[in-house]
């Protein structure tokens, strides 16, 4: 029998378009729920969370990208966590949640491409055991909505979604706040049947 999966809503704030030349400033993780192969059970996404602010890994940054999060790069340089420490701590937190829930983690984001790129690269570059999500255990909330709503991907925007799918939480650009907000959208989508 296949092992259950638990969905981890993830949000990343970064100071540029790609990892390596630029740095991940912060990330937030929130457990959204568990799927046992038959049914999805939502969890309070504010209950199991992980948040880290990281030291920059290069001198390059895009001021506009950095401004989105409102984080101070000089402060991150002094007070941010070392990337290896943060990624190993996140991997340990995920392992603990996996043991507690009896399930394997699945990375969830909206849109997936950006957040997955950063988190996968950082896990592979800095975590001792690599990616806790393997190379492909991930789910795109944007694609999930497009499939359920039978709309083209370019129309799978939050502005086009029914209001009752959206979280009532504000989108603050704090990575943990936004991971929790996104988890609620994901939970609503998992329960949603278009046209019902």
C-alpha positions as YAML, in Angstrom:
chain: A
units: angstrom
residues:
- id: 1
  name: UNK
  ca: [0.00, 0.00, 0.00]
- id: 2
  name: UNK
  ca: [1.30, 3.48, -0.88]
- id: 3
  name: UNK
  ca: [2.41, 5.66, 1.98]
- id: 4
  name: UNK
  ca: [0.30, 8.70, 2.83]
- id: 5
  name: UNK
  ca: [1.53, 12.14, 1.76]
- id: 6
  name: UNK
  ca: [1.52, 15.38, 3.69]
- id: 7
  name: UNK
  ca: [1.40, 18.63, 1.78]
- id: 8
  name: UNK
  ca: [3.85, 21.37, 2.75]
- id: 9
  name: UNK
  ca: [2.93, 24.83, 1.54]
- id: 10
  name: UNK
  ca: [6.14, 26.72, 0.79]
- id: 11
  name: UNK
  ca: [6.94, 30.35, 0.06]
- id: 12
  name: UNK
  ca: [10.30, 31.91, -0.78]
- id: 13
  name: UNK
  ca: [11.55, 35.48, -0.75]
- id: 14
  name: UNK
  ca: [14.78, 36.11, -2.68]
- id: 15
  name: UNK
  ca: [16.97, 39.00, -3.81]
- id: 16
  name: UNK
  ca: [17.12, 38.03, -7.49]
- id: 17
  name: UNK
  ca: [15.67, 35.81, -10.22]
- id: 18
  name: UNK
  ca: [17.72, 32.60, -9.79]
- id: 19
  name: UNK
  ca: [19.66, 30.82, -7.03]
- id: 20
  name: UNK
  ca: [23.44, 30.80, -7.12]
- id: 21
  name: UNK
  ca: [24.23, 34.23, -8.50]
- id: 22
  name: UNK
  ca: [21.54, 35.56, -6.12]
- id: 23
  name: UNK
  ca: [20.39, 34.60, -2.61]
- id: 24
  name: UNK
  ca: [17.29, 33.27, -0.93]
- id: 25
  name: UNK
  ca: [16.43, 35.79, 1.78]
- id: 26
  name: UNK
  ca: [13.80, 33.76, 3.64]
- id: 27
  name: UNK
  ca: [11.45, 30.83, 3.35]
- id: 28
  name: UNK
  ca: [8.38, 29.58, 5.15]
- id: 29
  name: UNK
  ca: [6.86, 26.09, 5.33]
- id: 30
  name: UNK
  ca: [3.41, 25.16, 6.63]
- id: 31
  name: UNK
  ca: [1.75, 21.74, 6.76]
- id: 32
  name: UNK
  ca: [-1.56, 22.04, 4.88]
- id: 33
  name: UNK
  ca: [-2.88, 18.51, 5.30]
- id: 34
  name: UNK
  ca: [-2.53, 14.79, 4.64]
- id: 35
  name: UNK
  ca: [-3.79, 12.61, 1.80]
- id: 36
  name: UNK
  ca: [-3.95, 8.91, 2.64]
- id: 37
  name: UNK
  ca: [-4.61, 7.79, -0.93]
- id: 38
  name: UNK
  ca: [-8.36, 8.03, -0.47]
- id: 39
  name: UNK
  ca: [-9.17, 11.28, 1.30]
- id: 40
  name: UNK
  ca: [-7.58, 14.65, 2.06]
- id: 41
  name: UNK
  ca: [-7.59, 15.83, 5.68]
- id: 42
  name: UNK
  ca: [-6.82, 19.52, 6.19]
- id: 43
  name: UNK
  ca: [-4.60, 20.61, 9.10]
- id: 44
  name: UNK
  ca: [-4.41, 24.06, 10.67]
- id: 45
  name: UNK
  ca: [-1.52, 25.49, 8.61]
- id: 46
  name: UNK
  ca: [-0.46, 27.79, 11.43]
- id: 47
  name: UNK
  ca: [0.09, 24.76, 13.72]
- id: 48
  name: UNK
  ca: [3.14, 23.11, 12.08]
- id: 49
  name: UNK
  ca: [5.46, 25.69, 10.55]
- id: 50
  name: UNK
  ca: [9.10, 26.43, 9.85]
- id: 51
  name: UNK
  ca: [10.61, 29.82, 9.03]
- id: 52
  name: UNK
  ca: [14.16, 30.94, 8.35]
- id: 53
  name: UNK
  ca: [15.95, 34.11, 7.26]
- id: 54
  name: UNK
  ca: [19.28, 33.41, 5.59]
- id: 55
  name: UNK
  ca: [22.63, 35.07, 5.12]
- id: 56
  name: UNK
  ca: [23.28, 36.07, 1.49]
- id: 57
  name: UNK
  ca: [25.51, 33.70, -0.50]
- id: 58
  name: UNK
  ca: [26.78, 36.30, -3.00]
- id: 59
  name: UNK
  ca: [27.30, 40.03, -3.34]
- id: 60
  name: UNK
  ca: [24.88, 40.31, -6.27]
- id: 61
  name: UNK
  ca: [21.27, 41.34, -5.74]
- id: 62
  name: UNK
  ca: [18.41, 43.03, -7.53]
- id: 63
  name: UNK
  ca: [17.14, 45.96, -5.42]
- id: 64
  name: UNK
  ca: [13.58, 45.54, -6.75]
- id: 65
  name: UNK
  ca: [13.48, 41.83, -5.89]
- id: 66
  name: UNK
  ca: [14.92, 42.52, -2.44]
- id: 67
  name: UNK
  ca: [12.36, 45.27, -1.79]
- id: 68
  name: UNK
  ca: [9.44, 42.84, -2.20]
- id: 69
  name: UNK
  ca: [10.11, 41.13, 1.14]
- id: 70
  name: UNK
  ca: [11.11, 44.28, 2.99]
- id: 71
  name: UNK
  ca: [14.06, 42.42, 4.50]
- id: 72
  name: UNK
  ca: [17.29, 44.32, 5.14]
- id: 73
  name: UNK
  ca: [20.22, 42.64, 3.36]
- id: 74
  name: UNK
  ca: [22.82, 44.06, 5.75]
- id: 75
  name: UNK
  ca: [20.87, 42.72, 8.73]
- id: 76
  name: UNK
  ca: [20.57, 39.32, 7.02]
- id: 77
  name: UNK
  ca: [24.35, 39.35, 6.57]
- id: 78
  name: UNK
  ca: [24.78, 39.86, 10.33]
- id: 79
  name: UNK
  ca: [21.82, 37.94, 11.77]
- id: 80
  name: UNK
  ca: [20.60, 35.54, 9.08]
- id: 81
  name: UNK
  ca: [21.12, 31.81, 9.48]
- id: 82
  name: UNK
  ca: [23.94, 30.12, 7.59]
- id: 83
  name: UNK
  ca: [22.34, 28.36, 4.59]
- id: 84
  name: UNK
  ca: [23.66, 24.91, 5.60]
- id: 85
  name: UNK
  ca: [22.31, 25.29, 9.13]
- id: 86
  name: UNK
  ca: [18.92, 26.53, 7.91]
- id: 87
  name: UNK
  ca: [18.47, 23.85, 5.23]
- id: 88
  name: UNK
  ca: [19.53, 21.03, 7.57]
- id: 89
  name: UNK
  ca: [17.16, 22.39, 10.23]
- id: 90
  name: UNK
  ca: [14.32, 22.49, 7.68]
- id: 91
  name: UNK
  ca: [15.11, 18.93, 6.59]
- id: 92
  name: UNK
  ca: [15.05, 17.85, 10.25]
- id: 93
  name: UNK
  ca: [11.71, 19.60, 10.80]
- id: 94
  name: UNK
  ca: [10.27, 17.83, 7.73]
- id: 95
  name: UNK
  ca: [11.60, 14.46, 8.96]
- id: 96
  name: UNK
  ca: [9.94, 15.05, 12.34]
- id: 97
  name: UNK
  ca: [6.63, 15.94, 10.69]
- id: 98
  name: UNK
  ca: [6.90, 12.87, 8.44]
- id: 99
  name: UNK
  ca: [7.38, 10.63, 11.47]
- id: 100
  name: UNK
  ca: [4.57, 12.28, 13.42]
- id: 101
  name: UNK
  ca: [2.12, 12.13, 10.51]
- id: 102
  name: UNK
  ca: [3.23, 8.76, 9.12]
- id: 103
  name: UNK
  ca: [3.52, 10.30, 5.66]
- id: 104
  name: UNK
  ca: [6.05, 11.58, 3.12]
- id: 105
  name: UNK
  ca: [6.31, 15.30, 2.33]
- id: 106
  name: UNK
  ca: [5.05, 16.87, -0.91]
- id: 107
  name: UNK
  ca: [6.12, 20.44, -1.74]
- id: 108
  name: UNK
  ca: [3.21, 22.73, -2.66]
- id: 109
  name: UNK
  ca: [3.52, 26.26, -4.08]
- id: 110
  name: UNK
  ca: [1.80, 28.87, -6.26]
- id: 111
  name: UNK
  ca: [3.38, 29.12, -8.73]
- id: 112
  name: UNK
  ca: [5.54, 26.07, -8.18]
- id: 113
  name: UNK
  ca: [8.39, 26.89, -10.58]
- id: 114
  name: UNK
  ca: [9.82, 29.82, -8.63]
- id: 115
  name: UNK
  ca: [9.64, 28.47, -5.07]
- id: 116
  name: UNK
  ca: [10.67, 24.91, -6.06]
- id: 117
  name: UNK
  ca: [13.70, 26.19, -7.98]
- id: 118
  name: UNK
  ca: [15.02, 28.05, -4.94]
- id: 119
  name: UNK
  ca: [14.24, 25.42, -2.32]
- id: 120
  name: UNK
  ca: [15.49, 22.47, -4.39]
- id: 121
  name: UNK
  ca: [18.73, 24.27, -5.26]
- id: 122
  name: UNK
  ca: [19.34, 25.27, -1.64]
- id: 123
  name: UNK
  ca: [18.56, 21.77, -0.31]
- id: 124
  name: UNK
  ca: [20.85, 20.17, -2.91]
- id: 125
  name: UNK
  ca: [23.60, 22.72, -2.31]
- id: 126
  name: UNK
  ca: [23.51, 22.97, 1.48]
- id: 127
  name: UNK
  ca: [21.57, 20.13, 3.16]
- id: 128
  name: UNK
  ca: [23.59, 17.05, 4.05]
- id: 129
  name: UNK
  ca: [20.94, 14.64, 2.73]
- id: 130
  name: UNK
  ca: [19.84, 16.72, -0.28]
- id: 131
  name: UNK
  ca: [16.18, 17.37, -0.98]
- id: 132
  name: UNK
  ca: [13.62, 15.92, 1.45]
- id: 133
  name: UNK
  ca: [11.18, 16.08, -1.48]
- id: 134
  name: UNK
  ca: [13.34, 14.03, -3.82]
- id: 135
  name: UNK
  ca: [13.66, 15.52, -7.29]
- id: 136
  name: UNK
  ca: [9.95, 15.69, -8.15]
- id: 137
  name: UNK
  ca: [7.59, 15.31, -5.17]
- id: 138
  name: UNK
  ca: [5.91, 18.66, -5.78]
- id: 139
  name: UNK
  ca: [2.53, 20.05, -6.72]
- id: 140
  name: UNK
  ca: [1.66, 23.33, -8.46]
- id: 141
  name: UNK
  ca: [-1.45, 25.01, -7.02]
- id: 142
  name: UNK
  ca: [-1.86, 27.01, -10.25]
- id: 143
  name: UNK
  ca: [-1.99, 23.83, -12.35]
- id: 144
  name: UNK
  ca: [-4.34, 22.16, -9.84]
- id: 145
  name: UNK
  ca: [-6.78, 25.06, -10.21]
- id: 146
  name: UNK
  ca: [-6.47, 25.08, -14.03]
- id: 147
  name: UNK
  ca: [-7.24, 21.34, -14.18]
- id: 148
  name: UNK
  ca: [-10.18, 21.50, -11.76]
- id: 149
  name: UNK
  ca: [-11.67, 24.64, -13.32]
- id: 150
  name: UNK
  ca: [-10.99, 23.51, -16.91]
- id: 151
  name: UNK
  ca: [-9.32, 26.81, -17.78]
- id: 152
  name: UNK
  ca: [-6.07, 27.51, -19.66]
- id: 153
  name: UNK
  ca: [-3.06, 27.94, -17.38]
- id: 154
  name: UNK
  ca: [-2.73, 31.65, -18.23]
- id: 155
  name: UNK
  ca: [-6.24, 32.14, -16.75]
- id: 156
  name: UNK
  ca: [-5.41, 30.27, -13.53]
- id: 157
  name: UNK
  ca: [-4.80, 33.45, -11.56]
- id: 158
  name: UNK
  ca: [-5.98, 34.32, -8.07]
- id: 159
  name: UNK
  ca: [-7.96, 37.21, -9.58]
- id: 160
  name: UNK
  ca: [-9.96, 34.76, -11.68]
- id: 161
  name: UNK
  ca: [-10.65, 32.25, -8.89]
- id: 162
  name: UNK
  ca: [-13.99, 32.11, -7.06]
- id: 163
  name: UNK
  ca: [-13.73, 34.22, -3.90]
- id: 164
  name: UNK
  ca: [-14.54, 31.31, -1.60]
- id: 165
  name: UNK
  ca: [-11.36, 29.51, -2.70]
- id: 166
  name: UNK
  ca: [-9.10, 32.32, -1.52]
- id: 167
  name: UNK
  ca: [-7.73, 32.66, 1.98]
- id: 168
  name: UNK
  ca: [-9.00, 35.57, 4.06]
- id: 169
  name: UNK
  ca: [-5.43, 36.17, 5.26]
- id: 170
  name: UNK
  ca: [-3.49, 39.08, 3.76]
- id: 171
  name: UNK
  ca: [-0.60, 38.46, 1.36]
- id: 172
  name: UNK
  ca: [2.20, 40.19, 3.30]
- id: 173
  name: UNK
  ca: [5.37, 38.98, 1.49]
- id: 174
  name: UNK
  ca: [6.55, 37.52, 4.79]
- id: 175
  name: UNK
  ca: [7.42, 33.99, 3.65]
- id: 176
  name: UNK
  ca: [5.70, 32.25, 6.58]
- id: 177
  name: UNK
  ca: [2.56, 34.39, 6.41]
- id: 178
  name: UNK
  ca: [2.31, 33.69, 2.70]
- id: 179
  name: UNK
  ca: [2.95, 29.96, 3.09]
- id: 180
  name: UNK
  ca: [0.04, 29.79, 5.58]
- id: 181
  name: UNK
  ca: [-2.20, 31.88, 3.30]
- id: 182
  name: UNK
  ca: [-1.31, 29.64, 0.34]
- id: 183
  name: UNK
  ca: [-1.99, 26.51, 2.43]
- id: 184
  name: UNK
  ca: [-5.57, 27.68, 2.95]
- id: 185
  name: UNK
  ca: [-6.03, 28.23, -0.78]
- id: 186
  name: UNK
  ca: [-4.66, 24.73, -1.40]
- id: 187
  name: UNK
  ca: [-6.99, 23.19, 1.20]
- id: 188
  name: UNK
  ca: [-9.98, 24.92, -0.41]
- id: 189
  name: UNK
  ca: [-8.93, 23.71, -3.84]
- id: 190
  name: UNK
  ca: [-8.49, 20.11, -2.65]
- id: 191
  name: UNK
  ca: [-12.11, 20.14, -1.42]
- id: 192
  name: UNK
  ca: [-13.49, 22.11, -4.37]
- id: 193
  name: UNK
  ca: [-15.50, 20.67, -7.22]
- id: 194
  name: UNK
  ca: [-15.97, 23.15, -10.05]
- id: 195
  name: UNK
  ca: [-19.60, 23.71, -10.92]
- id: 196
  name: UNK
  ca: [-20.85, 21.89, -7.82]
...
